[in-house]
Tab-separated table of C-alpha atoms and ligand atoms in Angstrom:
chain	number	residue	atom	x	y	z
A	1	UNK	CA	21.996	8.619	-14.279
A	2	UNK	CA	22.406	12.499	-14.152
A	3	UNK	CA	24.365	12.466	-17.370
A	4	UNK	CA	21.540	10.222	-19.122
A	5	UNK	CA	18.996	12.573	-17.609
A	6	UNK	CA	20.581	15.857	-18.374
A	7	UNK	CA	22.782	16.026	-21.078
A	8	UNK	CA	24.841	19.240	-21.720
A	9	UNK	CA	22.711	21.115	-24.313
A	10	UNK	CA	19.550	19.746	-23.142
A	11	UNK	CA	17.983	20.636	-19.885
A	12	UNK	CA	15.929	17.419	-19.512
A	13	UNK	CA	16.980	14.624	-21.993
A	14	UNK	CA	14.579	11.788	-19.895
A	15	UNK	CA	13.381	11.700	-16.628
A	16	UNK	CA	14.199	8.335	-14.964
A	17	UNK	CA	15.030	9.092	-11.411
A	18	UNK	CA	14.906	11.757	-8.739
A	19	UNK	CA	18.369	10.817	-7.716
A	20	UNK	CA	20.817	12.978	-9.418
A	21	UNK	CA	18.022	15.415	-10.551
A	22	UNK	CA	19.312	18.838	-9.917
A	23	UNK	CA	17.556	21.221	-7.068
A	24	UNK	CA	17.602	23.837	-9.855
A	25	UNK	CA	15.556	21.747	-12.243
A	26	UNK	CA	13.220	20.779	-9.779
A	27	UNK	CA	12.657	24.082	-8.616
A	28	UNK	CA	11.922	25.197	-12.438
A	29	UNK	CA	9.732	22.374	-13.135
A	30	UNK	CA	7.356	23.517	-9.968
A	31	UNK	CA	7.496	27.283	-11.513
A	32	UNK	CA	6.257	26.011	-14.774
A	33	UNK	CA	3.723	24.018	-13.033
A	34	UNK	CA	2.731	26.951	-10.827
A	35	UNK	CA	2.354	28.836	-14.527
A	36	UNK	CA	0.383	26.010	-16.062
A	37	UNK	CA	-2.218	25.814	-12.833
A	38	UNK	CA	-2.459	29.410	-13.023
A	39	UNK	CA	-3.273	29.437	-16.890
A	40	UNK	CA	-5.841	26.601	-16.533
A	41	UNK	CA	-7.871	29.227	-14.209
A	42	UNK	CA	-7.380	32.296	-16.914
A	43	UNK	CA	-7.476	31.000	-20.056
A	44	UNK	CA	-9.490	28.123	-21.770
A	45	UNK	CA	-7.418	27.634	-24.636
A	46	UNK	CA	-4.867	24.703	-24.951
A	47	UNK	CA	-0.782	25.627	-24.716
A	48	UNK	CA	0.907	24.964	-27.687
A	49	UNK	CA	4.257	23.788	-26.498
A	50	UNK	CA	3.854	20.066	-27.624
A	51	UNK	CA	1.948	21.008	-31.166
A	52	UNK	CA	2.952	18.409	-33.426
A	53	UNK	CA	4.849	15.785	-31.045
A	54	UNK	CA	3.269	12.354	-30.160
A	55	UNK	CA	3.204	11.061	-26.484
A	56	UNK	CA	2.805	7.218	-26.072
A	57	UNK	CA	1.597	6.086	-22.923
A	58	UNK	CA	3.142	2.291	-22.300
A	59	UNK	CA	2.034	0.944	-19.002
A	60	UNK	CA	2.423	-2.604	-18.376
A	61	UNK	CA	0.899	-2.197	-14.844
A	62	UNK	CA	-2.138	-0.975	-14.268
A	63	UNK	CA	-2.878	2.877	-13.366
A	64	UNK	CA	-5.568	5.284	-12.953
A	65	UNK	CA	-3.946	8.742	-11.968
A	66	UNK	CA	-0.418	8.420	-13.560
A	67	UNK	CA	-1.650	7.096	-17.101
A	68	UNK	CA	-4.892	9.677	-17.190
A	69	UNK	CA	-3.171	12.901	-15.911
A	70	UNK	CA	-0.207	12.427	-18.632
A	71	UNK	CA	-2.883	11.989	-21.303
A	72	UNK	CA	-4.831	14.788	-19.943
A	73	UNK	CA	-1.363	17.113	-19.752
A	74	UNK	CA	-0.332	16.220	-22.965
A	75	UNK	CA	-3.602	17.126	-24.632
A	76	UNK	CA	-3.544	20.436	-23.036
A	77	UNK	CA	-0.105	21.090	-24.634
A	78	UNK	CA	-1.554	19.909	-27.845
A	79	UNK	CA	0.304	16.809	-28.420
A	80	UNK	CA	-0.880	13.646	-30.415
A	81	UNK	CA	-1.885	10.888	-27.394
A	82	UNK	CA	-1.268	7.043	-27.836
A	83	UNK	CA	-2.403	4.860	-25.021
A	84	UNK	CA	-1.109	1.426	-26.139
A	85	UNK	CA	-3.127	-1.416	-24.724
A	86	UNK	CA	0.101	-3.640	-23.943
A	87	UNK	CA	-2.693	-6.610	-23.471
A	88	UNK	CA	-3.471	-6.792	-27.173
A	89	UNK	CA	-0.271	-5.683	-28.455
A	90	UNK	CA	2.569	-7.646	-30.152
A	91	UNK	CA	4.069	-7.923	-26.851
A	92	UNK	CA	2.488	-11.481	-26.410
A	93	UNK	CA	4.066	-12.636	-29.328
A	94	UNK	CA	7.266	-12.164	-27.763
A	95	UNK	CA	8.399	-8.896	-29.097
A	96	UNK	CA	10.851	-7.373	-26.539
A	97	UNK	CA	10.453	-3.792	-24.937
A	98	UNK	CA	13.177	-2.451	-26.948
A	99	UNK	CA	11.885	-3.613	-30.164
A	100	UNK	CA	8.337	-2.343	-29.412
A	101	UNK	CA	10.065	1.122	-28.594
A	102	UNK	CA	12.340	1.338	-31.391
A	103	UNK	CA	9.069	0.484	-33.704
A	104	UNK	CA	7.154	3.376	-32.416
A	105	UNK	CA	9.967	5.435	-32.482
A	106	UNK	CA	9.803	4.649	-36.349
A	107	UNK	CA	6.129	5.778	-36.101
A	108	UNK	CA	7.482	9.448	-34.977
A	109	UNK	CA	6.812	8.837	-31.131
A	110	UNK	CA	8.621	11.565	-29.313
A	111	UNK	CA	7.926	10.960	-25.650
A	112	UNK	CA	7.663	7.166	-23.978
A	113	UNK	CA	5.720	7.279	-20.427
A	114	UNK	CA	6.923	3.890	-19.357
A	115	UNK	CA	5.401	2.081	-16.280
A	116	UNK	CA	6.646	-1.494	-15.554
A	117	UNK	CA	6.802	-3.897	-12.769
A	118	UNK	CA	10.622	-4.639	-13.556
A	119	UNK	CA	13.060	-2.088	-11.675
A	120	UNK	CA	15.186	-0.264	-14.261
A	121	UNK	CA	13.117	-0.884	-17.401
A	122	UNK	CA	12.667	2.761	-18.387
A	123	UNK	CA	16.494	3.363	-17.895
A	124	UNK	CA	17.394	0.470	-20.071
A	125	UNK	CA	15.200	1.734	-22.686
A	126	UNK	CA	16.633	5.079	-22.558
A	127	UNK	CA	20.435	3.721	-22.889
A	128	UNK	CA	19.487	1.643	-25.611
A	129	UNK	CA	17.087	3.644	-28.093
A	130	UNK	CA	17.898	4.589	-31.304
A	131	UNK	CA	16.874	8.297	-31.366
A	132	UNK	CA	16.533	11.478	-29.278
A	133	UNK	CA	13.040	10.040	-27.946
A	134	UNK	CA	12.556	10.989	-24.228
A	135	UNK	CA	11.744	8.450	-21.759
A	136	UNK	CA	9.835	9.229	-18.811
A	137	UNK	CA	9.697	6.570	-15.672
A	138	UNK	CA	5.770	6.595	-14.720
A	139	UNK	CA	7.185	4.067	-11.721
A	140	UNK	CA	9.546	1.023	-12.142
A	141	UNK	CA	8.914	-2.083	-9.604
A	142	UNK	CA	9.879	-0.853	-5.958
A	143	UNK	CA	12.770	1.645	-7.382
A	144	UNK	CA	11.283	4.908	-8.511
A	145	UNK	CA	8.347	7.244	-9.411
A	146	UNK	CA	9.727	10.459	-10.225
A	147	UNK	CA	6.896	12.620	-11.406
A	148	UNK	CA	5.026	11.201	-8.137
A	149	UNK	CA	7.934	12.447	-6.137
A	150	UNK	CA	7.825	15.819	-8.077
A	151	UNK	CA	3.881	16.427	-7.561
A	152	UNK	CA	3.953	15.411	-4.071
A	153	UNK	CA	6.679	17.856	-3.151
A	154	UNK	CA	5.017	20.690	-5.378
A	155	UNK	CA	1.924	19.762	-3.169
A	156	UNK	CA	4.020	20.408	-0.155
A	157	UNK	CA	5.513	23.670	-1.412
A	158	UNK	CA	2.342	24.961	-2.291
A	159	UNK	CA	0.711	24.861	1.031
A	160	UNK	CA	3.941	25.437	3.256
A	161	UNK	CA	6.110	27.418	1.018
A	162	UNK	CA	9.489	26.306	2.158
A	163	UNK	CA	10.961	23.107	3.281
A	164	UNK	CA	13.875	23.950	5.252
A	165	UNK	CA	11.624	24.169	8.437
A	166	UNK	CA	9.315	20.991	7.996
A	167	UNK	CA	9.300	17.594	9.672
A	168	UNK	CA	7.858	15.084	7.314
A	169	UNK	CA	6.992	11.511	7.943
A	170	UNK	CA	6.315	9.023	5.330
A	171	UNK	CA	4.434	6.028	6.690
A	172	UNK	CA	3.504	2.416	5.757
A	173	UNK	CA	5.291	0.206	3.263
A	174	UNK	CA	8.744	1.578	2.752
A	175	UNK	CA	10.142	-1.605	1.155
A	176	UNK	CA	8.260	-2.277	-1.359
A	177	UNK	CA	6.924	1.407	-2.578
A	178	UNK	CA	8.646	3.232	-5.606
A	179	UNK	CA	6.885	6.449	-4.257
A	180	UNK	CA	8.521	6.442	-0.790
A	181	UNK	CA	12.269	6.454	-2.688
A	182	UNK	CA	11.496	9.292	-4.689
A	183	UNK	CA	9.713	11.106	-1.998
A	184	UNK	CA	12.949	10.523	0.305
A	185	UNK	CA	15.067	11.431	-2.793
A	186	UNK	CA	13.258	14.694	-3.627
A	187	UNK	CA	12.624	15.991	0.196
A	188	UNK	CA	16.434	15.443	0.717
A	189	UNK	CA	17.478	17.525	-2.145
A	190	UNK	CA	15.032	20.068	-1.102
A	191	UNK	CA	16.440	20.628	2.133
A	192	UNK	CA	14.032	19.184	4.205
A	193	UNK	CA	14.639	19.565	8.074
A	194	UNK	CA	13.760	15.985	9.064
A	195	UNK	CA	12.650	13.115	7.236
A	196	UNK	CA	11.160	10.410	9.296
A	197	UNK	CA	9.708	6.853	8.119
A	198	UNK	CA	7.271	4.912	9.791
A	199	UNK	CA	6.132	1.281	9.605
A	200	UNK	CA	6.779	-1.923	10.693
A	201	UNK	CA	10.775	-3.600	10.655
A	202	UNK	CA	8.951	-6.118	7.931
A	203	UNK	CA	8.291	-3.149	5.817
A	204	UNK	CA	11.739	-1.274	6.211
A	205	UNK	CA	14.154	-1.869	3.620
A	206	UNK	CA	17.421	-3.370	4.255
A	207	UNK	CA	19.305	-0.023	3.831
A	208	UNK	CA	17.677	2.178	5.335
A	209	UNK	CA	20.185	3.311	7.672
A	210	UNK	CA	21.842	4.672	4.622
A	211	UNK	CA	18.658	6.749	3.263
A	212	UNK	CA	19.222	9.700	5.447
A	213	UNK	CA	16.040	9.348	7.603
A	214	UNK	CA	14.996	8.697	11.182
A	215	UNK	CA	13.104	5.280	11.550
A	216	UNK	CA	9.991	5.067	13.864
A	217	UNK	CA	8.097	1.976	14.694
A	218	UNK	CA	5.072	3.479	16.550
A	219	UNK	CA	2.662	5.972	15.132
A	220	UNK	CA	2.424	8.079	18.095
A	221	UNK	CA	6.357	8.726	18.339
A	222	UNK	CA	6.794	9.024	14.677
A	223	UNK	CA	3.897	11.507	13.922
A	224	UNK	CA	4.881	13.502	16.930
A	225	UNK	CA	4.785	17.370	16.029
A	226	UNK	CA	5.085	16.889	12.127
A	227	UNK	CA	4.149	19.112	9.633
A	228	UNK	CA	3.293	16.570	6.808
A	229	UNK	CA	2.139	12.935	7.037
A	230	UNK	CA	2.485	10.833	3.608
A	231	UNK	CA	0.853	7.783	3.861
A	232	UNK	CA	1.629	4.759	1.361
A	233	UNK	CA	-0.412	1.925	0.032
A	234	UNK	CA	0.696	-1.739	1.103
A	235	UNK	CA	2.247	-3.200	-2.029
A	236	UNK	CA	0.669	-6.495	-1.828
A	237	UNK	CA	1.488	-7.282	-5.481
A	238	UNK	CA	5.283	-6.771	-4.743
A	239	UNK	CA	5.181	-9.186	-1.501
A	240	UNK	CA	6.544	-12.764	-1.690
A	241	UNK	CA	5.357	-13.877	1.641
A	242	UNK	CA	2.900	-12.912	4.631
A	243	UNK	CA	5.055	-9.466	5.279
A	244	UNK	CA	1.956	-8.000	7.320
A	245	UNK	CA	-0.201	-10.488	9.367
A	246	UNK	CA	-3.460	-9.164	8.259
A	247	UNK	CA	-4.875	-5.878	7.122
A	248	UNK	CA	-7.093	-5.327	10.030
A	249	UNK	CA	-3.735	-5.896	12.475
A	250	UNK	CA	-2.004	-3.270	10.134
A	251	UNK	CA	-4.565	-0.930	10.461
A	252	UNK	CA	-4.756	-1.227	14.452
A	253	UNK	CA	-0.898	-0.558	14.425
A	254	UNK	CA	-0.243	1.681	11.653
A	255	UNK	CA	-3.400	2.875	10.073
A	256	UNK	CA	-3.779	6.775	10.546
A	257	UNK	CA	-7.074	7.813	12.059
A	258	UNK	CA	-8.098	11.357	13.428
A	259	UNK	CA	-6.733	10.168	17.224
A	260	UNK	CA	-3.325	9.283	15.542
A	261	UNK	CA	-3.373	12.677	13.578
A	262	UNK	CA	-3.455	14.625	16.829
A	263	UNK	CA	0.175	13.731	17.445
A	264	UNK	CA	1.118	15.846	14.479
A	265	UNK	CA	0.767	19.756	14.353
A	266	UNK	CA	-2.882	21.239	14.230
A	267	UNK	CA	-2.045	22.370	10.237
A	268	UNK	CA	-0.253	19.222	9.470
A	269	UNK	CA	-1.081	17.973	5.664
A	270	UNK	CA	-2.284	14.586	4.801
A	271	UNK	CA	-0.875	13.184	1.506
A	272	UNK	CA	-1.392	9.711	-0.134
A	273	UNK	CA	-0.407	8.924	-3.717
A	274	UNK	CA	-3.264	6.862	-4.232
A	275	UNK	CA	-5.118	4.301	-4.808
A	276	UNK	CA	-6.191	4.614	-1.238
A	277	UNK	CA	-7.185	1.556	0.747
A	278	UNK	CA	-9.786	3.038	3.259
A	279	UNK	CA	-9.679	1.122	6.297
A	280	UNK	CA	-6.073	-0.512	5.661
A	281	UNK	CA	-3.935	2.669	6.170
A	282	UNK	CA	-6.335	5.584	6.333
A	283	UNK	CA	-9.759	5.954	7.697
A	284	UNK	CA	-12.042	7.925	5.582
A	285	UNK	CA	-12.557	10.254	8.169
A	286	UNK	CA	-9.070	11.394	7.673
A	287	UNK	CA	-8.780	10.804	3.736
A	288	UNK	CA	-11.815	13.237	3.537
A	289	UNK	CA	-10.924	15.366	6.298
A	290	UNK	CA	-9.796	19.075	6.277
A	291	UNK	CA	-6.313	18.149	6.505
A	292	UNK	CA	-6.393	15.969	3.769
A	293	UNK	CA	-4.603	17.142	0.169
A	294	UNK	CA	-4.892	14.060	-1.428
A	295	UNK	CA	-7.047	15.363	-4.488
A	296	UNK	CA	-5.231	18.474	-4.722
A	297	UNK	CA	-2.093	16.070	-5.485
A	298	UNK	CA	-4.007	14.433	-8.518
A	299	UNK	CA	-4.511	17.938	-9.745
A	300	UNK	CA	-1.041	18.958	-9.194
A	301	UNK	CA	-0.159	15.665	-11.155
A	302	UNK	CA	-1.499	17.366	-14.600
A	303	UNK	CA	0.474	20.558	-14.125
A	304	UNK	CA	3.651	18.923	-13.060
A	305	UNK	CA	3.666	16.343	-16.025
A	306	UNK	CA	2.829	19.228	-18.340
A	307	UNK	CA	5.978	21.026	-16.782
A	308	UNK	CA	8.298	17.907	-17.211
A	309	UNK	CA	7.087	17.320	-21.052
A	310	UNK	CA	7.176	20.974	-21.921
A	311	UNK	CA	10.942	21.311	-20.463
A	312	UNK	CA	12.313	18.128	-22.392
A	313	UNK	CA	10.805	19.408	-25.623
A	314	UNK	CA	11.580	23.354	-25.178
A	315	UNK	CA	15.039	22.748	-25.053
A	316	UNK	CA	15.902	21.094	-27.883
M	401	LIG	N1	-0.111	7.389	-7.571
M	401	LIG	C1	-0.284	6.377	-8.654
M	401	LIG	O1	0.815	6.147	-9.423
M	401	LIG	O2	-1.691	6.206	-8.931
M	401	LIG	P1	-1.689	5.080	-10.306
M	401	LIG	O3	-1.345	3.615	-9.894
M	401	LIG	O4	-2.937	5.020	-10.289
M	401	LIG	O5	-1.248	5.627	-11.634
């Protein structure tokens, strides 16, 4: 994976996975994102690092935050942006995704942002395309969501500065969540003191013991003394059977409310990648409360995506 993502003369060719991404590159993306956040305040005009380039959003699954922030990020960098409507595209006539992408490359697309329900589709495209176009994984099944991992870790760095003294708890549907996989990888690469996962046994992946995390099955134990709480949505669209008894039962046992949050440190951050389901994994008082940085995550998503696309294009 590392060679596919980072070639010898180009710093970042594709972004497919957090796994195999150097700590140095992650920190450079964070520093660049800091610069873009700062510039947003001090400069009203666009940055031109993607001037003349074309970014194509290929979303085979629904999205609000990822697709919109990629579009805003690309436009702030002066790129042309295409949001291909998959439902009305020639995919419905049986065209393969590789043929689709190669046709768009013939139209001079430079960066593809791909979300797909099948794990590995962005990597398959990256391995087989007939050009130097860049592929960014915007979420592939239950496997990875690397820009979400980057923006979440960036948000933690903004508030907590360093990872080496942090205890971070990731709560909920670990098994079906691509966000959880990217979070565990990036927190590990950045040297986080302790990564905990909390959830019912039915929502833990089979290989959880190999993930270098501490596993908890009660909120009270798992949240004890943590610095960061990362909540996850229940991924019903990826569940083949009744993995949880009911939403109300799930909320009773694993929902984040003010009382449970008191087990964490007083200054603990609450994150959620969105979309949030109020009353299922988090109560409104916490989602909208003073420890929540959920909307800061969304804002940081623009800066992180600007940094990633600039790094790809700048190093040619
Ligand atoms: N966090 C996230 O991926 O949200 P969207 O599904 O709205 O893109």
